[in-house]
mmCIF file with all atom_site columns, C-alpha atoms and ligand atoms in Angstrom:
data_model
loop_
_atom_site.group_PDB
_atom_site.id
_atom_site.type_symbol
_atom_site.label_atom_id
_atom_site.label_alt_id
_atom_site.label_comp_id
_atom_site.label_asym_id
_atom_site.label_entity_id
_atom_site.label_seq_id
_atom_site.pdbx_PDB_ins_code
_atom_site.Cartn_x
_atom_site.Cartn_y
_atom_site.Cartn_z
_atom_site.occupancy
_atom_site.B_iso_or_equiv
_atom_site.pdbx_formal_charge
_atom_site.auth_seq_id
_atom_site.auth_comp_id
_atom_site.auth_asym_id
_atom_site.auth_atom_id
_atom_site.pdbx_PDB_model_num
ATOM   1   C CA  . MET A 1 1   ? -129.173 18.309 7.693   1.00 0.00 ? 1   MET A CA  1
ATOM   2   C CA  . ASP A 1 2   ? -127.699 14.838 7.783   1.00 0.00 ? 2   ASP A CA  1
ATOM   3   C CA  . CYS A 1 3   ? -129.294 13.582 4.570   1.00 0.00 ? 3   CYS A CA  1
ATOM   4   C CA  . ILE A 1 4   ? -127.254 11.466 2.168   1.00 0.00 ? 4   ILE A CA  1
ATOM   5   C CA  . PHE A 1 5   ? -129.247 12.551 -0.908  1.00 0.00 ? 5   PHE A CA  1
ATOM   6   C CA  . CYS A 1 6   ? -128.956 16.254 0.057   1.00 0.00 ? 6   CYS A CA  1
ATOM   7   C CA  . LYS A 1 7   ? -125.190 15.635 0.196   1.00 0.00 ? 7   LYS A CA  1
ATOM   8   C CA  . ILE A 1 8   ? -125.295 13.984 -3.227  1.00 0.00 ? 8   ILE A CA  1
ATOM   9   C CA  . ALA A 1 9   ? -127.334 16.936 -4.574  1.00 0.00 ? 9   ALA A CA  1
ATOM   10  C CA  . SER A 1 10  ? -124.761 19.414 -3.228  1.00 0.00 ? 10  SER A CA  1
ATOM   11  C CA  . GLY A 1 11  ? -121.822 17.370 -4.548  1.00 0.00 ? 11  GLY A CA  1
ATOM   12  C CA  . GLU A 1 12  ? -120.475 16.675 -1.045  1.00 0.00 ? 12  GLU A CA  1
ATOM   13  C CA  . ILE A 1 13  ? -120.900 12.930 -1.704  1.00 0.00 ? 13  ILE A CA  1
ATOM   14  C CA  . PRO A 1 14  ? -119.974 11.737 -5.207  1.00 0.00 ? 14  PRO A CA  1
ATOM   15  C CA  . SER A 1 15  ? -122.462 10.036 -7.510  1.00 0.00 ? 15  SER A CA  1
ATOM   16  C CA  . THR A 1 16  ? -122.643 8.861  -11.079 1.00 0.00 ? 16  THR A CA  1
ATOM   17  C CA  . LYS A 1 17  ? -124.861 11.608 -12.464 1.00 0.00 ? 17  LYS A CA  1
ATOM   18  C CA  . VAL A 1 18  ? -126.942 10.965 -15.543 1.00 0.00 ? 18  VAL A CA  1
ATOM   19  C CA  . TYR A 1 19  ? -129.006 14.183 -15.510 1.00 0.00 ? 19  TYR A CA  1
ATOM   20  C CA  . GLU A 1 20  ? -129.056 17.478 -13.620 1.00 0.00 ? 20  GLU A CA  1
ATOM   21  C CA  . ASP A 1 21  ? -130.941 20.755 -13.803 1.00 0.00 ? 21  ASP A CA  1
ATOM   22  C CA  . GLU A 1 22  ? -131.815 23.465 -11.288 1.00 0.00 ? 22  GLU A CA  1
ATOM   23  C CA  . GLN A 1 23  ? -134.630 21.404 -9.742  1.00 0.00 ? 23  GLN A CA  1
ATOM   24  C CA  . ILE A 1 24  ? -133.595 17.751 -9.864  1.00 0.00 ? 24  ILE A CA  1
ATOM   25  C CA  . LEU A 1 25  ? -130.727 15.303 -10.093 1.00 0.00 ? 25  LEU A CA  1
ATOM   26  C CA  . ALA A 1 26  ? -130.597 11.769 -11.475 1.00 0.00 ? 26  ALA A CA  1
ATOM   27  C CA  . PHE A 1 27  ? -127.786 9.358  -10.658 1.00 0.00 ? 27  PHE A CA  1
ATOM   28  C CA  . ARG A 1 28  ? -127.083 5.631  -10.791 1.00 0.00 ? 28  ARG A CA  1
ATOM   29  C CA  . ASP A 1 29  ? -128.070 3.509  -7.784  1.00 0.00 ? 29  ASP A CA  1
ATOM   30  C CA  . LEU A 1 30  ? -125.070 2.090  -5.890  1.00 0.00 ? 30  LEU A CA  1
ATOM   31  C CA  . ASP A 1 31  ? -126.770 -1.305 -5.642  1.00 0.00 ? 31  ASP A CA  1
ATOM   32  C CA  . PRO A 1 32  ? -128.527 -1.740 -8.990  1.00 0.00 ? 32  PRO A CA  1
ATOM   33  C CA  . GLN A 1 33  ? -131.552 -4.049 -9.084  1.00 0.00 ? 33  GLN A CA  1
ATOM   34  C CA  . ALA A 1 34  ? -131.786 -4.046 -12.884 1.00 0.00 ? 34  ALA A CA  1
ATOM   35  C CA  . PRO A 1 35  ? -129.450 -3.302 -15.826 1.00 0.00 ? 35  PRO A CA  1
ATOM   36  C CA  . THR A 1 36  ? -130.711 0.302  -15.646 1.00 0.00 ? 36  THR A CA  1
ATOM   37  C CA  . HIS A 1 37  ? -131.302 1.575  -12.104 1.00 0.00 ? 37  HIS A CA  1
ATOM   38  C CA  . VAL A 1 38  ? -131.341 5.353  -11.814 1.00 0.00 ? 38  VAL A CA  1
ATOM   39  C CA  . LEU A 1 39  ? -132.566 7.439  -8.867  1.00 0.00 ? 39  LEU A CA  1
ATOM   40  C CA  . LEU A 1 40  ? -134.284 10.762 -9.520  1.00 0.00 ? 40  LEU A CA  1
ATOM   41  C CA  . ILE A 1 41  ? -134.461 13.249 -6.656  1.00 0.00 ? 41  ILE A CA  1
ATOM   42  C CA  . PRO A 1 42  ? -135.594 16.818 -6.082  1.00 0.00 ? 42  PRO A CA  1
ATOM   43  C CA  . LYS A 1 43  ? -132.616 18.942 -4.999  1.00 0.00 ? 43  LYS A CA  1
ATOM   44  C CA  . LYS A 1 44  ? -134.814 20.547 -2.351  1.00 0.00 ? 44  LYS A CA  1
ATOM   45  C CA  . HIS A 1 45  ? -135.302 18.210 0.603   1.00 0.00 ? 45  HIS A CA  1
ATOM   46  C CA  . ILE A 1 46  ? -138.712 16.527 0.775   1.00 0.00 ? 46  ILE A CA  1
ATOM   47  C CA  . SER A 1 47  ? -138.565 13.578 3.147   1.00 0.00 ? 47  SER A CA  1
ATOM   48  C CA  . SER A 1 48  ? -141.078 11.303 1.399   1.00 0.00 ? 48  SER A CA  1
ATOM   49  C CA  . ALA A 1 49  ? -144.079 11.183 -0.927  1.00 0.00 ? 49  ALA A CA  1
ATOM   50  C CA  . ASP A 1 50  ? -146.171 11.625 2.195   1.00 0.00 ? 50  ASP A CA  1
ATOM   51  C CA  . GLU A 1 51  ? -144.742 15.155 2.546   1.00 0.00 ? 51  GLU A CA  1
ATOM   52  C CA  . LEU A 1 52  ? -145.980 16.276 -0.886  1.00 0.00 ? 52  LEU A CA  1
ATOM   53  C CA  . ASN A 1 53  ? -148.492 19.109 -0.998  1.00 0.00 ? 53  ASN A CA  1
ATOM   54  C CA  . ALA A 1 54  ? -149.909 21.668 -3.446  1.00 0.00 ? 54  ALA A CA  1
ATOM   55  C CA  . GLU A 1 55  ? -146.828 23.893 -3.038  1.00 0.00 ? 55  GLU A CA  1
ATOM   56  C CA  . ASN A 1 56  ? -144.063 21.327 -3.631  1.00 0.00 ? 56  ASN A CA  1
ATOM   57  C CA  . ALA A 1 57  ? -145.629 18.618 -5.834  1.00 0.00 ? 57  ALA A CA  1
ATOM   58  C CA  . ALA A 1 58  ? -144.869 20.123 -9.267  1.00 0.00 ? 58  ALA A CA  1
ATOM   59  C CA  . VAL A 1 59  ? -141.363 18.677 -9.119  1.00 0.00 ? 59  VAL A CA  1
ATOM   60  C CA  . VAL A 1 60  ? -142.874 15.181 -9.311  1.00 0.00 ? 60  VAL A CA  1
ATOM   61  C CA  . ALA A 1 61  ? -144.294 15.840 -12.776 1.00 0.00 ? 61  ALA A CA  1
ATOM   62  C CA  . HIS A 1 62  ? -140.902 17.173 -13.823 1.00 0.00 ? 62  HIS A CA  1
ATOM   63  C CA  . ILE A 1 63  ? -139.208 14.031 -12.469 1.00 0.00 ? 63  ILE A CA  1
ATOM   64  C CA  . PHE A 1 64  ? -141.561 11.802 -14.471 1.00 0.00 ? 64  PHE A CA  1
ATOM   65  C CA  . LEU A 1 65  ? -140.898 13.713 -17.698 1.00 0.00 ? 65  LEU A CA  1
ATOM   66  C CA  . VAL A 1 66  ? -137.137 13.455 -17.166 1.00 0.00 ? 66  VAL A CA  1
ATOM   67  C CA  . ALA A 1 67  ? -137.492 9.751  -16.256 1.00 0.00 ? 67  ALA A CA  1
ATOM   68  C CA  . LYS A 1 68  ? -139.200 9.192  -19.607 1.00 0.00 ? 68  LYS A CA  1
ATOM   69  C CA  . GLU A 1 69  ? -136.334 10.926 -21.410 1.00 0.00 ? 69  GLU A CA  1
ATOM   70  C CA  . LEU A 1 70  ? -133.737 8.908  -19.476 1.00 0.00 ? 70  LEU A CA  1
ATOM   71  C CA  . ALA A 1 71  ? -135.591 5.675  -20.261 1.00 0.00 ? 71  ALA A CA  1
ATOM   72  C CA  . ALA A 1 72  ? -135.339 6.527  -23.962 1.00 0.00 ? 72  ALA A CA  1
ATOM   73  C CA  . ARG A 1 73  ? -131.672 7.448  -23.591 1.00 0.00 ? 73  ARG A CA  1
ATOM   74  C CA  . GLU A 1 74  ? -131.001 4.112  -21.828 1.00 0.00 ? 74  GLU A CA  1
ATOM   75  C CA  . GLY A 1 75  ? -132.706 2.244  -24.670 1.00 0.00 ? 75  GLY A CA  1
ATOM   76  C CA  . LEU A 1 76  ? -135.607 0.931  -22.567 1.00 0.00 ? 76  LEU A CA  1
ATOM   77  C CA  . THR A 1 77  ? -137.851 0.495  -25.593 1.00 0.00 ? 77  THR A CA  1
ATOM   78  C CA  . ASN A 1 78  ? -139.603 -2.557 -24.128 1.00 0.00 ? 78  ASN A CA  1
ATOM   79  C CA  . GLY A 1 79  ? -140.802 -0.740 -21.007 1.00 0.00 ? 79  GLY A CA  1
ATOM   80  C CA  . TYR A 1 80  ? -139.572 0.205  -17.590 1.00 0.00 ? 80  TYR A CA  1
ATOM   81  C CA  . ARG A 1 81  ? -140.758 0.774  -14.033 1.00 0.00 ? 81  ARG A CA  1
ATOM   82  C CA  . ILE A 1 82  ? -140.802 3.928  -11.905 1.00 0.00 ? 82  ILE A CA  1
ATOM   83  C CA  . VAL A 1 83  ? -140.989 3.158  -8.177  1.00 0.00 ? 83  VAL A CA  1
ATOM   84  C CA  . ASN A 1 84  ? -141.398 5.276  -5.069  1.00 0.00 ? 84  ASN A CA  1
ATOM   85  C CA  . ASN A 1 85  ? -141.022 3.570  -1.706  1.00 0.00 ? 85  ASN A CA  1
ATOM   86  C CA  . CYS A 1 86  ? -142.768 5.562  1.027   1.00 0.00 ? 86  CYS A CA  1
ATOM   87  C CA  . GLY A 1 87  ? -142.278 5.028  4.746   1.00 0.00 ? 87  GLY A CA  1
ATOM   88  C CA  . GLU A 1 88  ? -141.533 1.925  6.764   1.00 0.00 ? 88  GLU A CA  1
ATOM   89  C CA  . ASP A 1 89  ? -144.028 -0.460 5.143   1.00 0.00 ? 89  ASP A CA  1
ATOM   90  C CA  . GLY A 1 90  ? -143.201 0.922  1.694   1.00 0.00 ? 90  GLY A CA  1
ATOM   91  C CA  . GLY A 1 91  ? -139.547 -0.032 2.183   1.00 0.00 ? 91  GLY A CA  1
ATOM   92  C CA  . GLN A 1 92  ? -138.120 3.500  2.125   1.00 0.00 ? 92  GLN A CA  1
ATOM   93  C CA  . THR A 1 93  ? -134.553 3.492  3.467   1.00 0.00 ? 93  THR A CA  1
ATOM   94  C CA  . VAL A 1 94  ? -133.382 6.990  2.468   1.00 0.00 ? 94  VAL A CA  1
ATOM   95  C CA  . LYS A 1 95  ? -135.613 9.733  3.873   1.00 0.00 ? 95  LYS A CA  1
ATOM   96  C CA  . HIS A 1 96  ? -135.359 12.080 0.886   1.00 0.00 ? 96  HIS A CA  1
ATOM   97  C CA  . LEU A 1 97  ? -138.007 11.721 -1.827  1.00 0.00 ? 97  LEU A CA  1
ATOM   98  C CA  . HIS A 1 98  ? -136.690 9.669  -4.735  1.00 0.00 ? 98  HIS A CA  1
ATOM   99  C CA  . PHE A 1 99  ? -138.013 7.686  -7.656  1.00 0.00 ? 99  PHE A CA  1
ATOM   100 C CA  . HIS A 1 100 ? -136.311 4.558  -8.962  1.00 0.00 ? 100 HIS A CA  1
ATOM   101 C CA  . LEU A 1 101 ? -136.174 4.169  -12.747 1.00 0.00 ? 101 LEU A CA  1
ATOM   102 C CA  . LEU A 1 102 ? -135.660 0.459  -13.411 1.00 0.00 ? 102 LEU A CA  1
ATOM   103 C CA  . GLY A 1 103 ? -135.364 -1.304 -16.733 1.00 0.00 ? 103 GLY A CA  1
ATOM   104 C CA  . GLY A 1 104 ? -133.517 -3.716 -18.956 1.00 0.00 ? 104 GLY A CA  1
ATOM   105 C CA  . ARG A 1 105 ? -135.165 -6.833 -17.592 1.00 0.00 ? 105 ARG A CA  1
ATOM   106 C CA  . LYS A 1 106 ? -138.686 -8.199 -17.129 1.00 0.00 ? 106 LYS A CA  1
ATOM   107 C CA  . MET A 1 107 ? -140.180 -7.113 -13.780 1.00 0.00 ? 107 MET A CA  1
ATOM   108 C CA  . ALA A 1 108 ? -142.405 -9.220 -11.550 1.00 0.00 ? 108 ALA A CA  1
ATOM   109 C CA  . TRP A 1 109 ? -145.728 -8.086 -10.102 1.00 0.00 ? 109 TRP A CA  1
ATOM   110 C CA  . PRO A 1 110 ? -146.769 -7.823 -7.316  1.00 0.00 ? 110 PRO A CA  1
ATOM   111 C CA  . PRO A 1 111 ? -143.535 -6.720 -5.639  1.00 0.00 ? 111 PRO A CA  1
ATOM   112 C CA  . GLY A 1 112 ? -142.385 -8.651 -2.587  1.00 0.00 ? 112 GLY A CA  1
HETATM 113 P P1  . AMP B 2 .   ? -135.236 3.221  -0.962  1.00 0.00 ? 201 AMP B P1  1
HETATM 114 O O1  . AMP B 2 .   ? -135.044 1.858  -0.365  1.00 0.00 ? 201 AMP B O1  1
HETATM 115 O O2  . AMP B 2 .   ? -136.411 3.345  -1.869  1.00 0.00 ? 201 AMP B O2  1
HETATM 116 O O3  . AMP B 2 .   ? -135.194 4.300  0.098   1.00 0.00 ? 201 AMP B O3  1
HETATM 117 O O4  . AMP B 2 .   ? -134.005 3.443  -1.940  1.00 0.00 ? 201 AMP B O4  1
HETATM 118 C C1  . AMP B 2 .   ? -132.775 3.946  -1.537  1.00 0.00 ? 201 AMP B C1  1
HETATM 119 C C2  . AMP B 2 .   ? -131.804 3.591  -2.629  1.00 0.00 ? 201 AMP B C2  1
HETATM 120 O O5  . AMP B 2 .   ? -130.674 4.425  -2.502  1.00 0.00 ? 201 AMP B O5  1
HETATM 121 C C3  . AMP B 2 .   ? -131.310 2.157  -2.607  1.00 0.00 ? 201 AMP B C3  1
HETATM 122 O O6  . AMP B 2 .   ? -131.628 1.530  -3.839  1.00 0.00 ? 201 AMP B O6  1
HETATM 123 C C4  . AMP B 2 .   ? -129.805 2.303  -2.400  1.00 0.00 ? 201 AMP B C4  1
HETATM 124 O O7  . AMP B 2 .   ? -129.080 1.332  -3.108  1.00 0.00 ? 201 AMP B O7  1
HETATM 125 C C5  . AMP B 2 .   ? -129.554 3.689  -2.924  1.00 0.00 ? 201 AMP B C5  1
HETATM 126 N N1  . AMP B 2 .   ? -128.388 4.388  -2.389  1.00 0.00 ? 201 AMP B N1  1
HETATM 127 C C6  . AMP B 2 .   ? -128.068 4.574  -1.080  1.00 0.00 ? 201 AMP B C6  1
HETATM 128 N N2  . AMP B 2 .   ? -126.953 5.312  -0.981  1.00 0.00 ? 201 AMP B N2  1
HETATM 129 C C7  . AMP B 2 .   ? -126.574 5.621  -2.244  1.00 0.00 ? 201 AMP B C7  1
HETATM 130 C C8  . AMP B 2 .   ? -125.495 6.372  -2.804  1.00 0.00 ? 201 AMP B C8  1
HETATM 131 N N3  . AMP B 2 .   ? -124.577 6.973  -2.038  1.00 0.00 ? 201 AMP B N3  1
HETATM 132 N N4  . AMP B 2 .   ? -125.410 6.462  -4.156  1.00 0.00 ? 201 AMP B N4  1
HETATM 133 C C9  . AMP B 2 .   ? -126.343 5.867  -4.947  1.00 0.00 ? 201 AMP B C9  1
HETATM 134 N N5  . AMP B 2 .   ? -127.380 5.153  -4.474  1.00 0.00 ? 201 AMP B N5  1
HETATM 135 C C10 . AMP B 2 .   ? -127.495 5.025  -3.150  1.00 0.00 ? 201 AMP B C10 1
#
């Protein structure tokens, strides 16, 4: 499958990894939008949040627990944001489920 994040998960495309286990991978975003900008992905291909179901959704809870640990490791004691962009209107550009962990600056709300 021609999926850039599957290729990152397999090691075919290099990334700056910050966490890895048998289920998920976390690596630094190439185009960081905050001092900390890490992407967390399931290794198994799920194209978007809209493809989650009762069989594959447990990995999302795991991603959130790891995101919390990474936020602590990155020193984000004043808070952080976890973002999932889903589909065209959600601004999703890579069609492999991923969560952005952003921190190190004050975030605006609502997003643009
Ligand atoms: P989204 O717009 O939510 O689909 O987010 C995709 C993110 O992937 C963007 O923030 C990109 O900067 C990031 N990205 C794309 N290619 C790579 C790559 N090879 N390594 C790290 N981050 C990437």
